[in-house]
XYZ file of C-alpha atoms in Angstrom:
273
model
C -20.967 -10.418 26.368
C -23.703 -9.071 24.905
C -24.211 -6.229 22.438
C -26.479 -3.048 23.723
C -29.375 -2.898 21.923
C -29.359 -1.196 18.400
C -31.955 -0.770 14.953
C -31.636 -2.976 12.470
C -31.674 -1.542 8.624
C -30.664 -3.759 5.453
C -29.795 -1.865 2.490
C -30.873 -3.100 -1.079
C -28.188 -0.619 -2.663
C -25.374 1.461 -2.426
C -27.397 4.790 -2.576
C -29.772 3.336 -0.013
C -26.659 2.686 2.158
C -26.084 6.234 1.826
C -28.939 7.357 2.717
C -29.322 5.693 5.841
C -26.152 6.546 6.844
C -26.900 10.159 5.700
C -29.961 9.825 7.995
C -28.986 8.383 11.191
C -25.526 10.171 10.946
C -22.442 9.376 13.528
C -25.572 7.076 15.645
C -25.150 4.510 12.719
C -22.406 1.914 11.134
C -21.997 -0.023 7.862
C -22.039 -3.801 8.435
C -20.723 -6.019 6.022
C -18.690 -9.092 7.175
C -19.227 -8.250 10.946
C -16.067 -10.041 11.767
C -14.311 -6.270 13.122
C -17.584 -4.774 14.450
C -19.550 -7.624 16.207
C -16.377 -7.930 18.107
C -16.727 -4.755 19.410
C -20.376 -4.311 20.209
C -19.615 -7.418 21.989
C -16.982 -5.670 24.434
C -19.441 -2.867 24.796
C -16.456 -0.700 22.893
C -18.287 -0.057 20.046
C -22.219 0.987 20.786
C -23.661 2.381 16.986
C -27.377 3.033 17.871
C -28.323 1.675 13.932
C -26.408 -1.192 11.883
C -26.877 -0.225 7.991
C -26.605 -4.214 7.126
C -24.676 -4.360 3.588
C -24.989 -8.475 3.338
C -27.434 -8.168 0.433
C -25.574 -5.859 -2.054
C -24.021 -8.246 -4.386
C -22.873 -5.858 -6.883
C -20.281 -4.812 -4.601
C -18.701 -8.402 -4.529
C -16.408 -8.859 -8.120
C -12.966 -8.540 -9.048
C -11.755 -7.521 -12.456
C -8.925 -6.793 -14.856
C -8.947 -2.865 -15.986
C -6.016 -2.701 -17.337
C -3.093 -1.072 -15.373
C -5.058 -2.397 -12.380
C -7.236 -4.734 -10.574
C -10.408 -3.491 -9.281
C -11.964 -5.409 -6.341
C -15.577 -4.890 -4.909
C -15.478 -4.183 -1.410
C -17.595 -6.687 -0.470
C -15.399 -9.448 -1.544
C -14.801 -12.209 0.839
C -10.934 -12.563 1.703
C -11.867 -16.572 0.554
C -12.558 -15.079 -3.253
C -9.268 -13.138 -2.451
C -7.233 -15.755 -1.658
C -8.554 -18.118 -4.520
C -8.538 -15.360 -7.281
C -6.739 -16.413 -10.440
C -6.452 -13.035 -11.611
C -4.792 -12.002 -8.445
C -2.239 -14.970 -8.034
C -0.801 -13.719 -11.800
C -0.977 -10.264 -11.344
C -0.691 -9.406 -7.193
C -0.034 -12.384 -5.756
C 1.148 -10.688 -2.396
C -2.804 -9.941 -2.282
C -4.083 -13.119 -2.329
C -1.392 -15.006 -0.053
C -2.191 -12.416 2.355
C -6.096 -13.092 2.406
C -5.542 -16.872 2.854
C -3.470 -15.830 5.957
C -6.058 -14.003 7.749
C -8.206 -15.442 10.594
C -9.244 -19.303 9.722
C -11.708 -20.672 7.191
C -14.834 -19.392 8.526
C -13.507 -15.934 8.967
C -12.484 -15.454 5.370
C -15.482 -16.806 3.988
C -17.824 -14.308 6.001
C -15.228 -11.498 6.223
C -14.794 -8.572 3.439
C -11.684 -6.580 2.030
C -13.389 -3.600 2.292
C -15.112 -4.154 5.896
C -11.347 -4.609 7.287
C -10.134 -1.740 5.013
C -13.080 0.467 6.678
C -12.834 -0.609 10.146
C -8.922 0.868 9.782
C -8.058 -1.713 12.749
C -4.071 -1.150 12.809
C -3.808 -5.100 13.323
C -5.343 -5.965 10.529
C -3.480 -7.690 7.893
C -5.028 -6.070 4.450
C -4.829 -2.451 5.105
C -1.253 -2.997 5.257
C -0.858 -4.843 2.538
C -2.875 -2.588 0.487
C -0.504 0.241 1.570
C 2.630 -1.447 0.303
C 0.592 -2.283 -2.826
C -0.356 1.700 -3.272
C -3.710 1.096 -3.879
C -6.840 3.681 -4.536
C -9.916 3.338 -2.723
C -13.198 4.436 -4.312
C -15.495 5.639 -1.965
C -19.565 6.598 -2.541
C -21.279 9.532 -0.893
C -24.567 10.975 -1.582
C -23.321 13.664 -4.055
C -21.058 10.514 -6.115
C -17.474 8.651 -5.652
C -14.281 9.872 -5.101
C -10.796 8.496 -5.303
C -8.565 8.447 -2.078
C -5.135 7.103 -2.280
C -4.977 4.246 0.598
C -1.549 6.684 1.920
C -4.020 9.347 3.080
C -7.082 6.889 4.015
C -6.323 6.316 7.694
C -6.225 8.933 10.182
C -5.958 6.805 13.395
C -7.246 4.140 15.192
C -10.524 3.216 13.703
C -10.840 6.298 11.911
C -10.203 7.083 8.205
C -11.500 9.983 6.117
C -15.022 8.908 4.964
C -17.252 11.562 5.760
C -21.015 10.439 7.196
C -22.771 8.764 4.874
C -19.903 8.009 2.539
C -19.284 3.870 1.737
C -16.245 2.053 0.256
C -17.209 0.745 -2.722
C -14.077 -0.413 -4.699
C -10.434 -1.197 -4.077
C -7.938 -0.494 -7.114
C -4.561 -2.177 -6.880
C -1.958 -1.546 -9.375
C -0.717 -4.017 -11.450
C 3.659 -4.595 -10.051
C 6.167 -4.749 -12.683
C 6.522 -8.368 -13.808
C 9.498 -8.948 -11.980
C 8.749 -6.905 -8.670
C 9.262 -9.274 -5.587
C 7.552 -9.746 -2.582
C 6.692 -11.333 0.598
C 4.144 -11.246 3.760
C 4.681 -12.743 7.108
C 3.640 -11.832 10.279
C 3.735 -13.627 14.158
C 0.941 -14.211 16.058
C 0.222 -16.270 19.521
C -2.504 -18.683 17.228
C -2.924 -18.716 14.154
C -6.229 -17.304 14.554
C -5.621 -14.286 16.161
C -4.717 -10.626 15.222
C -0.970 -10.748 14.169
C 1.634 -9.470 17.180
C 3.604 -7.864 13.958
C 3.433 -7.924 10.740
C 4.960 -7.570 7.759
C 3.901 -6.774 3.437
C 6.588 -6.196 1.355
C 6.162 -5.337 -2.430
C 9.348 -4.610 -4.499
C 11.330 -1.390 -1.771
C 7.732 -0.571 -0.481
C 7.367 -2.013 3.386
C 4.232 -1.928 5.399
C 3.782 -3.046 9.011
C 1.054 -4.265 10.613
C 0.232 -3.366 14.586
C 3.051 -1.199 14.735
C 1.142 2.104 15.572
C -2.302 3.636 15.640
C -2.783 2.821 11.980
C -1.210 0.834 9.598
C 2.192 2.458 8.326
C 4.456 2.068 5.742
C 8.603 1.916 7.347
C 10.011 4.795 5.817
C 13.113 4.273 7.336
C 13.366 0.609 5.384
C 12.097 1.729 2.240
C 15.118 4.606 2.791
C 18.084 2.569 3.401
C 16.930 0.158 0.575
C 16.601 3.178 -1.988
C 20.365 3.995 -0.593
C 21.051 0.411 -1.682
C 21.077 -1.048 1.765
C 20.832 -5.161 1.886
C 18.425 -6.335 3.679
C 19.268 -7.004 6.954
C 20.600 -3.580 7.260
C 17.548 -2.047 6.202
C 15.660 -3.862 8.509
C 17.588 -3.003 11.336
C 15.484 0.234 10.640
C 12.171 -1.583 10.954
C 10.999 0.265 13.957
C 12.019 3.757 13.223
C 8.979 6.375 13.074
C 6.334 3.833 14.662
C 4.601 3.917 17.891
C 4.030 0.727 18.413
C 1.695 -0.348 21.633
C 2.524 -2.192 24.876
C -0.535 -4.657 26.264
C -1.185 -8.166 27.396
C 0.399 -9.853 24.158
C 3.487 -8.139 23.982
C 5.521 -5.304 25.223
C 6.661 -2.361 22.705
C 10.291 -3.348 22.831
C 9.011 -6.718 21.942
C 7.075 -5.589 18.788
C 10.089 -3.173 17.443
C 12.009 -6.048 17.953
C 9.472 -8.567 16.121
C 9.129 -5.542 12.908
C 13.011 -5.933 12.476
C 13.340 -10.053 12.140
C 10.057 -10.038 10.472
C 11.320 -7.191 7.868
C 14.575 -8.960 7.648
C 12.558 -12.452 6.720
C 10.472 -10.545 4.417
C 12.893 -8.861 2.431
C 15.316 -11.843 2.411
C 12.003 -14.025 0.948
C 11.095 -11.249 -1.834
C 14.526 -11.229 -2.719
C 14.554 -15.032 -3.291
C 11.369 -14.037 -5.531
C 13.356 -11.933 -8.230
């Protein structure tokens, strides 16, 4: 299909971003990869009456060692993910998980923080990020703030950024040397949007497609605190979500995928240790 018709605007920096966003209010959207948009304005289910193009800010696209963590421009393509040496030392559950999502051509157009932003619940970073506890660093008009990724999404496609605010930086923590962990997660192609899945970093679980945003299975990370093994915890997997029933799979289905998927996950990061 074809998008409705829209205003084209490419900013030449983050405060210009801002400002157009500032400008043309809840009319316009940040583009940056255009792999979770386009989609949309394809489908007619997303019609933003100005795309604030992003393509050209290149000082948004690094990632770096600060110390107790990694900080990651949010423009960074999920192929500089994937192939980061810094990340394969010091979060390697970060960049298996970028080489996992879509195919070649997606993650060398696609961004961390355009699939952060666009706080699709299917999605394989945001949850990732979650079980990673990382900070996001957003820019408004009157400067940045820090938001911890726990209180970033608010449901489907939404997240806290107020108008004219853009996400500028993920920070992930640096895990304990030893800290295991695992991703895996079942789709119909390996293409497509994952059915379920699964990040697991150390006793911190996050699912993917298991509700209106990404979420983090308290109930695992419960019984493994209580010294649970695996399996058991993972019996737990689909405790507290809401997951949805549509043309790829049935909500039974999906609990049932979160608790073999946990239970591979957690049996994998154990195997890590």
């Amino acid at each position: 299909m074809i998008p409705s018709s829209f205003t084209y605007k490419r900013a030449g920096s983050a405060e210009e971003a801002c400002d157009l966003a500032v400008e043309y209010g809840e009319d316009a959207k940040y583009l940056a990869g255009g792999h979770s948009l386009l989609p949309l304005m394809k489908l007619r289910l997303a019609a933003p009456e100005v795309i604030i193009d992003l393509g050209g800010l290149r000082d948004l696209s690094y990632i770096t060692d600060q110390g107790a963590h990694i900080a990651i421009g949010a423009l960074t393509r999920h192929h500089d993910v994937e192939h980061s040496d810094l990340l394969a030392r010091e979060v390697p559950l970060l960049a298996h998980a970028a080489g996992q999502v879509g195919d070649p051509q997606i993650r060398h157009r696609g961004t961390i923080g355009g699939s952060v932003a666009h706080a699709d619940p299917a999605s394989d970073l945001p949850a990732v990020l979650l079980a990673l506890d990382a900070t996001l660093v957003a820019r408004g008009t009157d400067g940045s703030r820090e938001i911890p990724i726990g209180e970033f999404f608010q449901g489907l496609f939404e997240t806290v950024l107020e108008p004219g605010e853009l996400l500028t930086e993920i920070r992930v923590p640096k895990p304990a040397a030893a800290t295991s962990w695992s991703f895996q997660k079942f789709t119909q192609r390996a293409i497509d949007w994952a059915i379920v899945g699964v990040a697991v970093q150390g006793h911190q679980v996050a699912l993917v497609n298991m509700g209106g945003t990404p979420l983090r299975a308290a109930a695992v990370e419960a019984a493994l605190a209580g010294g649970a093994a695996p399996a058991d915890a993972a019996a737990h997997a689909a405790d507290g979500t809401s997951a949805a029933s549509d043309i790829r799979a049935s909500r039974e289905y999906r609990e049932h995928l979160a608790r073999v998927l946990v239970s591979r996950a957690l049996t994998e990061a154990a195997s890590r240790v």
